[in-house]
Amino acid sequence: LQFLYFIGNMQEHDVFKTKLRASGRDPVVDPLEPTGSYGFWEKFEPALDIIPRAIPEMLHKILMAVGKGLLVDPERDTLIVKHILAWTFSNLPLSCYVLWYADTECWTIWLWAALHFFMWFTAMDTYVLGLHVISHRAVFKPFIATPLWHYYVSVLGPIFGETPETYYVHHIGMHHSFNNFFTDLSCTMGYTRDSFFDWVRYFFRFLFVHGEVFQLFYGKNNKLLARFFAGEIGWALFVLYNFPTRPLPTLLVLVAPVLIMRIGMMAGNWGQHAFINPDEPATNFGHSINIIDSAYNRRCFNDGYHIIHHIYPSAHYTELPQLFKKDIKVLAEHDCIVFSHPKWDFAIVWFYLMLKDYDTLARHVVNIRDTYAKTTCKHLNTHRPRTHE
């Protein structure tokens, strides 16, 4: 299923490129080409020359038919349905088996757990950025939108390390509302962003943020507050229900993924908002960065175009590279930092910050102004993570 789903996705990408060419808009060379996420198999970069095309064509036609019935924009969002179906028939059954049926007295529990973690790890970022897509835009048609939303966040969410509703409340209700300024509880200002000690402080604040969320939303947006605590309490009750009889599987399937996911998300958010421009710390140009020319964008719905996403939060993910190209002169005027590397994501940027490896960071800054010298790049990278506004 994962194999067919990957090939079907590749076909969708080919169809999209053909339509662009037919419209007279030839696709731009990567990284400015809108590409989808290839999910599970992307990380192994299989050769496509020897793969038969007949089955993928059949799969693509079926998925397009399903997409037309479920999606507001089936031409561009059938990929979401592909992911949901793939995870439903692979990750979900495996997680349920480990949680409720695997023999905890036998050594094979560790084999099943390893397989579960492998399947989860290779899809976790794609799941989160798929959640990002459906949080920002009305992807599903109204008659099915609520059931599919709850299935995505409440059924698939816990096995991918996301407690139900928490992401939406944090990201839409808080992060984009306050744009990494101090009211945003994941704000990176006030920290030295190349300090591991400061990042640990930041992480534990997020891990135990419930009281601050209550204080922020109570009386102002009680609906969001109710969604946040319903998801957090629901997940905790589900863990407590399973733990007495299945302690090890509960820790492996429900608890460990949440902790690891939150570490990854806080490292990623730190990387996205580490290079704060002291001249405009509260603007979308001043608090974010872009990563282009990276497999991360193909795997995770062009999330690397983070400045562009903050400027156009409702833009479809396939439009972000074109918007980047359109606005590149404006980004240059605002001294925005753009990294280019085929394997980087925001967690990698975080990692080099923790090492204080500014030389590596500077080597991969895109010279969008045509005026940056290597010393200038290094200065930007060393100065901005230490800006406190």
XYZ file of N, CA and C in Angstrom, residues 186-352:
501
model
N 5.066 30.187 22.404
C 6.254 29.549 21.828
C 7.217 30.593 21.270
N 7.085 31.829 21.716
C 7.958 32.915 21.277
C 9.421 32.602 21.612
N 10.303 32.837 20.649
C 11.727 32.568 20.871
C 12.487 33.800 21.341
N 11.822 34.966 21.359
C 12.485 36.157 21.882
C 12.728 35.999 23.386
N 13.724 36.666 23.860
C 14.043 36.552 25.279
C 14.990 35.421 25.595
N 15.249 34.569 24.593
C 16.206 33.466 24.769
C 17.457 33.744 23.931
N 18.574 33.203 24.384
C 19.777 33.191 23.551
C 19.675 31.949 22.687
N 19.470 32.121 21.407
C 19.011 31.015 20.576
C 20.126 30.135 20.015
N 21.346 30.363 20.477
C 22.405 29.385 20.213
C 22.866 28.744 21.527
N 22.009 28.806 22.539
C 22.305 28.234 23.856
C 21.427 27.013 24.097
N 22.055 25.860 24.321
C 21.282 24.643 24.602
C 20.529 24.779 25.918
N 21.134 25.418 26.889
C 20.468 25.625 28.177
C 19.179 26.428 27.994
N 19.234 27.480 27.176
C 18.035 28.269 26.928
C 16.983 27.463 26.171
N 17.434 26.617 25.241
C 16.456 25.783 24.530
C 15.778 24.799 25.482
N 16.515 24.226 26.420
C 15.908 23.316 27.403
C 14.858 24.050 28.232
N 15.165 25.279 28.638
C 14.180 26.095 29.344
C 12.918 26.291 28.476
N 13.155 26.592 27.220
C 12.068 26.815 26.253
C 11.211 25.558 26.091
N 11.878 24.404 25.969
C 11.163 23.139 25.795
C 10.286 22.816 26.999
N 10.826 22.945 28.201
C 10.041 22.593 29.384
C 8.910 23.592 29.626
N 9.105 24.836 29.213
C 7.983 25.776 29.296
C 6.835 25.296 28.404
N 7.178 24.846 27.193
C 6.151 24.354 26.278
C 5.512 23.071 26.795
N 6.321 22.181 27.382
C 5.814 20.895 27.845
C 4.782 21.072 28.955
N 4.956 22.089 29.770
C 4.038 22.335 30.886
C 3.363 23.701 30.733
N 2.841 23.936 29.528
C 2.324 25.261 29.182
C 0.848 25.427 29.535
N 0.234 24.399 30.122
C -1.223 24.377 30.274
C -1.757 25.562 31.068
N -1.075 25.915 32.131
C -1.535 27.035 32.944
C -1.491 28.348 32.180
N -0.446 28.538 31.388
C -0.321 29.763 30.603
C -1.360 29.811 29.480
N -1.664 28.652 28.896
C -2.707 28.607 27.872
C -4.052 29.006 28.481
N -4.337 28.478 29.673
C -5.579 28.837 30.352
C -5.649 30.346 30.595
N -4.559 30.901 31.090
C -4.520 32.331 31.377
C -4.662 33.171 30.104
N -4.093 32.692 28.990
C -4.121 33.440 27.736
C -5.520 33.463 27.123
N -6.218 32.322 27.136
C -7.477 32.204 26.405
C -8.726 32.373 27.267
N -8.620 32.202 28.572
C -9.820 32.232 29.411
C -10.513 33.592 29.316
N -11.782 33.548 28.987
C -12.569 34.767 28.852
C -12.376 35.472 27.538
N -11.395 35.052 26.731
C -11.136 35.679 25.433
C -11.522 34.758 24.291
N -11.201 33.492 24.430
C -11.587 32.511 23.423
C -11.798 31.177 24.124
N -12.929 31.056 24.785
C -13.212 29.849 25.567
C -13.391 28.612 24.686
N -13.777 28.822 23.425
C -13.934 27.685 22.522
C -12.584 27.014 22.257
N -11.583 27.833 21.948
C -10.243 27.273 21.748
C -9.707 26.647 23.024
N -9.975 27.285 24.141
C -9.527 26.760 25.430
C -10.132 25.385 25.690
N -11.425 25.246 25.389
C -12.105 23.962 25.591
C -11.525 22.895 24.674
N -11.221 23.260 23.432
C -10.634 22.297 22.497
C -9.270 21.824 22.995
N -8.469 22.765 23.499
C -7.131 22.420 23.982
C -7.205 21.431 25.140
N -8.007 21.737 26.149
C -8.054 20.863 27.319
C -8.812 19.564 27.042
N -9.780 19.589 26.127
C -10.453 18.341 25.753
C -9.457 17.369 25.128
N -8.588 17.887 24.253
C -7.590 17.027 23.628
C -6.548 16.520 24.598
N -6.025 17.406 25.434
C -4.997 17.015 26.395
C -5.540 16.027 27.427
N -6.728 16.329 27.967
C -7.318 15.451 28.990
C -7.758 14.126 28.365
N -8.321 14.195 27.142
C -8.724 12.959 26.462
C -7.558 12.026 26.241
N -6.424 12.585 25.794
C -5.221 11.753 25.599
C -4.750 11.179 26.930
N -4.728 11.983 27.983
C -4.266 11.513 29.294
C -5.167 10.395 29.827
N -6.476 10.530 29.641
C -7.402 9.487 30.099
C -7.199 8.195 29.312
N -6.940 8.313 28.025
C -6.698 7.131 27.196
C -5.421 6.422 27.644
N -4.402 7.193 27.981
C -3.153 6.619 28.496
C -3.416 5.927 29.831
N -4.136 6.577 30.726
C -4.426 5.999 32.046
C -5.298 4.756 31.944
N -6.168 4.700 30.950
C -7.020 3.528 30.745
C -6.192 2.314 30.331
N -5.199 2.534 29.477
C -4.416 1.418 28.947
C -3.230 1.033 29.826
N -2.704 1.986 30.582
C -1.454 1.750 31.299
C -1.523 0.618 32.334
N -2.588 0.490 33.160
C -2.595 -0.558 34.189
C -2.462 -1.972 33.630
N -3.056 -2.236 32.472
C -3.015 -3.589 31.912
C -1.922 -3.770 30.870
N -1.524 -2.688 30.196
C -0.520 -2.781 29.136
C 0.505 -1.652 29.302
N 1.277 -1.654 30.379
C 2.160 -0.511 30.644
C 3.230 -0.281 29.586
N 3.954 -1.339 29.198
C 5.030 -1.168 28.226
C 4.497 -0.718 26.861
N 3.480 -1.409 26.293
C 2.956 -0.932 25.005
C 2.397 0.488 25.064
N 1.801 0.851 26.199
C 1.263 2.213 26.324
C 2.377 3.241 26.252
N 3.482 2.955 26.923
C 4.621 3.874 26.871
C 5.203 3.946 25.466
N 5.268 2.802 24.779
C 5.873 2.750 23.457
C 5.009 3.421 22.392
N 3.693 3.213 22.464
C 2.804 3.665 21.396
C 2.232 5.051 21.656
N 1.927 5.376 22.911
C 1.208 6.613 23.209
C 2.053 7.699 23.879
N 2.977 7.306 24.743
C 3.698 8.309 25.533
C 4.999 8.742 24.846
N 5.828 7.774 24.461
C 7.119 8.107 23.850
C 6.973 8.952 22.585
N 6.034 8.614 21.667
C 5.900 9.465 20.474
C 5.539 10.912 20.794
N 4.720 11.144 21.820
C 4.345 12.518 22.187
C 5.568 13.283 22.673
N 6.362 12.658 23.537
C 7.555 13.334 24.059
C 8.562 13.621 22.947
N 8.787 12.625 22.084
C 9.752 12.817 20.994
C 9.241 13.864 20.009
N 7.951 13.797 19.703
C 7.373 14.766 18.780
C 7.503 16.189 19.316
N 7.281 16.372 20.600
C 7.352 17.722 21.157
C 8.793 18.226 21.201
N 9.737 17.332 21.409
C 11.139 17.731 21.286
C 11.421 18.201 19.858
N 10.977 17.395 18.885
C 11.202 17.757 17.489
C 10.519 19.045 17.086
N 9.278 19.235 17.553
C 8.544 20.442 17.181
C 9.157 21.692 17.806
N 9.634 21.573 19.035
C 10.246 22.739 19.667
C 11.629 23.039 19.087
N 12.338 21.984 18.660
C 13.597 22.231 17.951
C 13.314 22.889 16.604
N 12.263 22.402 15.910
C 11.912 22.975 14.621
C 11.439 24.413 14.726
N 10.576 24.699 15.697
C 10.074 26.068 15.861
C 11.208 27.019 16.249
N 12.128 26.521 17.055
C 13.312 27.306 17.440
C 14.144 27.639 16.197
N 14.346 26.636 15.328
C 15.093 26.881 14.099
C 14.383 27.852 13.173
N 13.065 27.766 13.099
C 12.295 28.668 12.242
C 12.390 30.116 12.696
N 12.486 30.313 14.024
C 12.407 31.666 14.576
C 13.619 32.010 15.437
N 14.784 31.537 15.021
C 16.011 31.817 15.783
C 16.712 33.075 15.307
N 16.567 33.404 14.022
C 17.371 34.480 13.430
C 16.549 35.770 13.391
N 16.325 36.347 14.545
C 15.450 37.508 14.661
C 16.212 38.781 14.284
N 15.640 39.509 13.356
C 16.244 40.769 12.907
C 15.959 41.853 13.950
N 16.972 42.411 14.588
C 16.736 43.411 15.640
C 16.068 44.680 15.129
N 16.149 44.922 13.814
C 15.525 46.120 13.253
C 14.022 45.966 13.052
N 13.540 44.739 12.942
C 12.100 44.502 12.780
C 11.729 43.136 13.376
N 11.851 42.965 14.668
C 11.648 41.654 15.292
C 10.214 41.139 15.247
N 9.243 42.041 15.088
C 7.847 41.634 15.155
C 7.205 41.486 13.787
N 7.977 41.621 12.701
C 7.403 41.470 11.364
C 7.663 40.067 10.835
N 6.873 39.679 9.843
C 7.055 38.359 9.243
C 8.402 38.240 8.545
N 8.958 39.372 8.103
C 10.283 39.347 7.469
C 11.390 39.217 8.511
N 11.122 39.670 9.725
C 12.181 39.761 10.719
C 12.308 38.600 11.667
N 11.293 37.731 11.755
C 11.361 36.675 12.768
C 11.459 35.264 12.185
N 11.461 35.106 10.863
C 11.453 33.775 10.267
C 12.593 33.615 9.271
N 12.771 32.377 8.808
C 13.748 32.070 7.760
C 13.084 31.175 6.725
N 13.758 31.006 5.594
C 13.349 30.043 4.568
C 14.431 28.987 4.402
N 14.001 27.777 4.046
C 14.922 26.736 3.579
C 14.414 26.293 2.218
N 15.255 26.394 1.188
C 14.860 26.010 -0.163
C 15.798 24.918 -0.665
N 15.422 24.370 -1.827
C 16.242 23.346 -2.484
C 16.460 22.148 -1.569
N 15.417 21.760 -0.844
C 15.554 20.690 0.148
C 14.488 19.619 -0.052
N 14.871 18.364 0.173
C 13.898 17.272 0.141
C 12.809 17.477 1.193
N 13.119 18.240 2.238
C 12.124 18.534 3.274
C 10.884 19.189 2.680
N 11.054 20.065 1.708
C 9.902 20.713 1.095
C 9.044 19.734 0.319
N 9.664 18.777 -0.344
C 8.896 17.777 -1.077
C 8.190 16.830 -0.115
N 8.830 16.579 1.013
C 8.263 15.642 1.993
C 7.189 16.294 2.868
N 7.293 17.603 3.057
C 6.470 18.272 4.074
C 5.782 19.529 3.546
N 5.185 19.410 2.358
C 4.265 20.439 1.870
C 4.904 21.837 1.827
N 6.139 21.904 1.370
C 6.837 23.190 1.191
C 6.933 24.005 2.480
N 7.058 23.338 3.594
C 7.130 24.047 4.881
C 8.396 24.884 5.012
N 9.409 24.583 4.203
C 10.640 25.345 4.291
C 10.471 26.813 3.933
N 9.430 27.133 3.163
C 9.173 28.535 2.789
C 8.441 29.231 3.936
N 9.115 29.349 5.071
C 8.416 29.731 6.296
C 8.108 31.223 6.353
N 9.001 32.055 5.850
C 8.699 33.487 5.780
C 7.465 33.698 4.909
N 7.457 33.050 3.762
C 6.344 33.204 2.821
C 5.047 32.711 3.451
N 5.132 31.615 4.192
C 3.926 31.097 4.853
C 3.382 32.091 5.871
N 4.255 32.755 6.611
C 3.773 33.731 7.587
C 3.180 34.964 6.896
N 3.700 35.317 5.730
C 3.148 36.455 5.000
C 1.802 36.088 4.379
N 1.714 34.854 3.838
C 0.486 34.386 3.182
C 0.013 33.100 3.872
N -0.514 33.177 5.081
C -0.833 31.955 5.835
C -1.921 31.092 5.212
N -2.761 31.679 4.358
C -3.835 30.900 3.737
C -3.472 30.408 2.337
N -2.282 30.723 1.873
C -1.875 30.285 0.532
C -1.716 28.769 0.499
N -2.093 28.175 -0.620
C -1.908 26.735 -0.793
C -0.418 26.418 -0.841
N -0.038 25.282 -0.301
C 1.392 24.985 -0.188
C 2.077 24.906 -1.552
N 1.333 24.560 -2.613
C 1.953 24.513 -3.941
C 2.247 25.902 -4.473
N 1.652 26.936 -3.878
C 1.862 28.308 -4.340
C 3.067 28.980 -3.672
N 3.555 28.413 -2.587
C 4.607 29.091 -1.819
C 5.894 29.316 -2.611
N 6.356 28.350 -3.414
C 7.584 28.635 -4.192
C 7.406 29.786 -5.178
N 6.217 29.875 -5.834
C 5.986 30.991 -6.752
C 5.926 32.317 -6.005
N 5.319 32.308 -4.822
C 5.260 33.529 -4.020
C 6.656 33.940 -3.552
N 7.482 32.949 -3.247
C 8.876 33.235 -2.889
C 9.602 33.907 -4.052
N 9.398 33.353 -5.240
C 10.038 33.930 -6.418
C 9.529 35.357 -6.654
N 8.225 35.564 -6.488
C 7.637 36.890 -6.700
C 8.192 37.912 -5.713
N 8.373 37.492 -4.457
C 8.733 38.427 -3.379
C 10.220 38.435 -3.045
N 11.037 37.782 -3.853
C 12.433 37.617 -3.457
C 13.155 38.965 -3.305
N 12.781 39.961 -4.105
C 13.411 41.282 -3.964
C 13.013 41.949 -2.654
N 11.759 41.736 -2.249
C 11.289 42.292 -0.977
C 12.019 41.613 0.179
N 12.197 40.288 0.087
C 12.939 39.568 1.120
C 14.372 40.093 1.210
N 14.970 40.390 0.060
C 16.332 40.915 0.052
C 16.384 42.293 0.720
N 15.389 43.122 0.454
C 15.347 44.452 1.074
C 15.257 44.378 2.597
N 14.623 43.314 3.099
C 14.459 43.160 4.548
C 15.568 42.306 5.175
N 16.604 41.991 4.404
C 17.724 41.184 4.913
C 17.256 39.846 5.476
N 16.316 39.204 4.796
C 15.831 37.897 5.253
C 16.897 36.831 5.029
N 16.912 35.852 5.902
C 17.878 34.757 5.787
C 17.208 33.581 5.096
N 17.835 33.115 4.014
C 17.367 31.968 3.251
C 18.499 30.961 3.177
N 18.238 29.740 3.636
C 19.226 28.662 3.553
C 18.893 27.761 2.378
N 19.923 27.156 1.801
C 19.737 26.182 0.734
C 20.608 24.967 1.009
N 19.954 23.825 1.107
C 20.686 22.562 1.306
C 19.732 21.414 0.991
N 20.169 20.406 0.242
C 19.243 19.341 -0.178
C 18.709 18.481 0.957
N 19.350 18.492 2.115
C 18.920 17.609 3.200
C 18.480 18.361 4.450
N 18.493 19.658 4.448
C 18.219 20.401 5.679
C 16.726 20.564 5.931
N 16.388 20.573 7.209
C 15.105 21.066 7.682
C 15.386 21.969 8.873
N 14.347 22.418 9.579
C 14.567 23.385 10.648
C 15.237 22.758 11.872
N 15.048 21.460 12.069
C 15.731 20.790 13.174
C 17.243 20.738 12.935
N 17.654 20.639 11.661
C 19.080 20.677 11.337
C 19.651 22.059 11.642
N 18.901 23.101 11.313
C 19.339 24.463 11.648
C 19.493 24.597 13.162
N 18.523 24.073 13.905
C 18.602 24.071 15.375
C 19.875 23.356 15.841
N 20.171 22.220 15.233
C 21.330 21.423 15.627
C 22.629 22.217 15.455
N 22.788 22.891 14.319
C 24.006 23.678 14.109
C 24.063 24.889 15.025
